[in-house]
Amino acid sequence: MSSAMSAGRAADGERRRQRVVKAVNAATQKGTPITVSGIARQAGVDRTFLYRHRDLLALVHAAELEPAEQDPASGATSVSRASLQADLANAQTRTVRLSDRIRQLEKRLSQELGEQAWRESGLGAPTDIEELQRTITRLEQRNVELTEALEESQAELTAAREANRELTRTLNQRGEQGNRRTP
């Protein structure tokens, strides 16, 4: 059940990542101004999601810096070098993640096949030791999940604090400007 939840979270994260990439591509093609807030809003994600995924943030910043060039005859935009580099960086990051996941699954499969062969050979450990080993494995997996959840919560808290500081600075600046205007 916990692996199903992990898989669900991973799938949701990947769907959000794809929405961000699509939002950046759409904004680049339309020639609309690109900002972190605008892309986050267009993709339907929180800005903290972009700040937690540096490759996506780099993609947004690269698109911000690269002006959209339009072909006057067709109205189509050309692909910029920075956007291609950001796409490449995104693909490389995804490849690393998928390679790590494949290694993890191969290791797990190897362990399962080894345990199955051990049990079928009749040389396996008594069932009470096997049950304890399964309990240890479940508890280790739960520990990993809780650690990941804690790290994610801490990252969200940090991003929320930064957003709060930004809002406070903006409000203070507006207040100072308003005080300057009134005699």
XYZ file of C-alpha atoms in Angstrom, residues 3-153:
151
model
C 4.458 1.758 -2.550
C 1.146 2.588 -4.215
C 1.083 5.886 -2.350
C 4.682 6.581 -3.353
C 3.882 5.731 -6.949
C 0.837 8.009 -6.816
C 2.899 10.870 -5.394
C 5.577 10.334 -8.025
C 2.967 10.293 -10.813
C 1.373 13.474 -9.469
C 4.770 15.146 -9.306
C 5.535 14.136 -12.873
C 2.141 15.445 -14.075
C 2.842 18.775 -12.375
C 6.323 18.876 -13.926
C 4.818 18.321 -17.394
C 2.246 21.093 -16.812
C 5.063 23.489 -15.939
C 7.038 22.559 -19.064
C 3.890 22.977 -21.188
C 3.169 26.358 -19.568
C 6.714 27.567 -20.293
C 6.525 26.331 -23.874
C 3.112 27.937 -24.389
C 4.263 31.260 -22.949
C 7.397 31.162 -25.093
C 5.398 30.412 -28.244
C 2.849 33.139 -27.524
C 5.595 35.624 -26.687
C 3.960 36.507 -23.381
C 6.157 37.747 -20.512
C 7.481 34.844 -18.465
C 7.705 34.992 -14.669
C 7.893 32.323 -11.994
C 4.520 33.401 -10.606
C 2.908 33.513 -14.035
C 4.166 30.079 -15.039
C 3.144 28.604 -11.666
C -0.331 30.086 -12.035
C -0.658 28.919 -15.643
C 0.516 25.389 -14.727
C -1.763 25.221 -11.689
C 1.090 24.632 -9.243
C 2.415 26.549 -6.274
C 5.559 28.641 -6.743
C 7.231 26.522 -4.070
C 6.963 23.564 -6.448
C 9.212 25.435 -8.882
C 11.664 26.385 -6.148
C 11.877 22.749 -4.973
C 12.625 21.563 -8.521
C 15.698 23.521 -9.594
C 15.630 22.158 -13.131
C 12.133 23.577 -13.681
C 13.153 26.874 -12.110
C 16.162 26.984 -14.457
C 13.818 26.321 -17.381
C 11.589 29.242 -16.347
C 14.560 31.577 -15.846
C 16.071 30.578 -19.190
C 12.748 31.288 -20.891
C 12.539 34.634 -19.044
C 15.896 35.717 -20.410
C 15.321 34.581 -23.981
C 13.070 36.932 -25.996
C 10.587 35.223 -28.268
C 11.484 35.629 -31.903
C 8.601 35.449 -34.309
C 8.749 34.651 -37.963
C 6.713 37.454 -39.571
C 5.597 35.240 -42.460
C 4.240 32.336 -40.430
C 3.823 33.885 -36.976
C 5.699 30.900 -35.492
C 8.369 31.353 -32.853
C 11.798 29.886 -33.254
C 13.316 27.687 -30.589
C 15.971 29.435 -28.512
C 19.279 27.913 -27.529
C 18.537 28.554 -23.837
C 15.185 26.741 -24.021
C 16.837 23.789 -25.738
C 19.516 23.725 -23.038
C 16.851 23.889 -20.348
C 14.962 21.041 -22.046
C 18.183 19.039 -22.207
C 18.917 19.699 -18.524
C 15.354 18.660 -17.670
C 15.689 15.472 -19.720
C 19.050 14.659 -18.134
C 17.635 15.135 -14.645
C 14.684 12.908 -15.497
C 17.057 10.285 -16.935
C 19.080 10.254 -13.710
C 15.893 9.888 -11.650
C 14.622 7.061 -13.844
C 18.018 5.294 -13.785
C 18.031 5.452 -9.989
C 14.501 4.079 -9.891
C 15.431 1.235 -12.269
C 18.427 0.290 -10.097
C 16.201 0.340 -7.024
C 13.598 -1.888 -8.698
C 16.254 -4.281 -10.027
C 17.726 -4.627 -6.542
C 14.296 -5.256 -5.058
C 13.480 -7.831 -7.748
C 16.789 -9.580 -7.159
C 16.137 -9.748 -3.421
C 12.625 -11.079 -3.945
C 13.772 -13.733 -6.409
C 16.589 -14.748 -4.072
C 14.229 -15.045 -1.118
C 11.751 -17.047 -3.198
C 14.469 -19.451 -4.333
C 15.679 -19.777 -0.722
C 12.181 -20.615 0.536
C 11.496 -23.080 -2.282
C 14.760 -24.885 -1.590
C 13.528 -25.762 1.894
C 16.550 -24.118 3.470
C 14.666 -20.924 4.400
C 14.559 -19.503 7.902
C 11.665 -20.372 10.212
C 8.498 -18.374 9.577
C 8.791 -16.290 12.749
C 12.163 -14.903 11.608
C 10.746 -14.247 8.160
C 7.832 -12.366 9.713
C 10.256 -10.273 11.759
C 12.272 -9.514 8.635
C 9.114 -8.416 6.817
C 8.196 -6.195 9.767
C 11.670 -4.650 9.733
C 11.368 -4.012 5.997
C 7.938 -2.389 6.415
C 9.222 -0.197 9.247
C 12.276 0.840 7.220
C 10.035 1.774 4.290
C 7.766 3.759 6.597
C 10.797 5.537 8.023
C 11.909 6.524 4.517
C 8.412 7.778 3.670
C 8.192 9.819 6.861
C 11.646 11.268 6.270
C 10.655 12.283 2.729
C 7.422 13.823 4.013
C 9.351 15.758 6.662
C 11.842 17.047 4.092
C 9.026 18.092 1.785
C 7.216 19.854 4.635
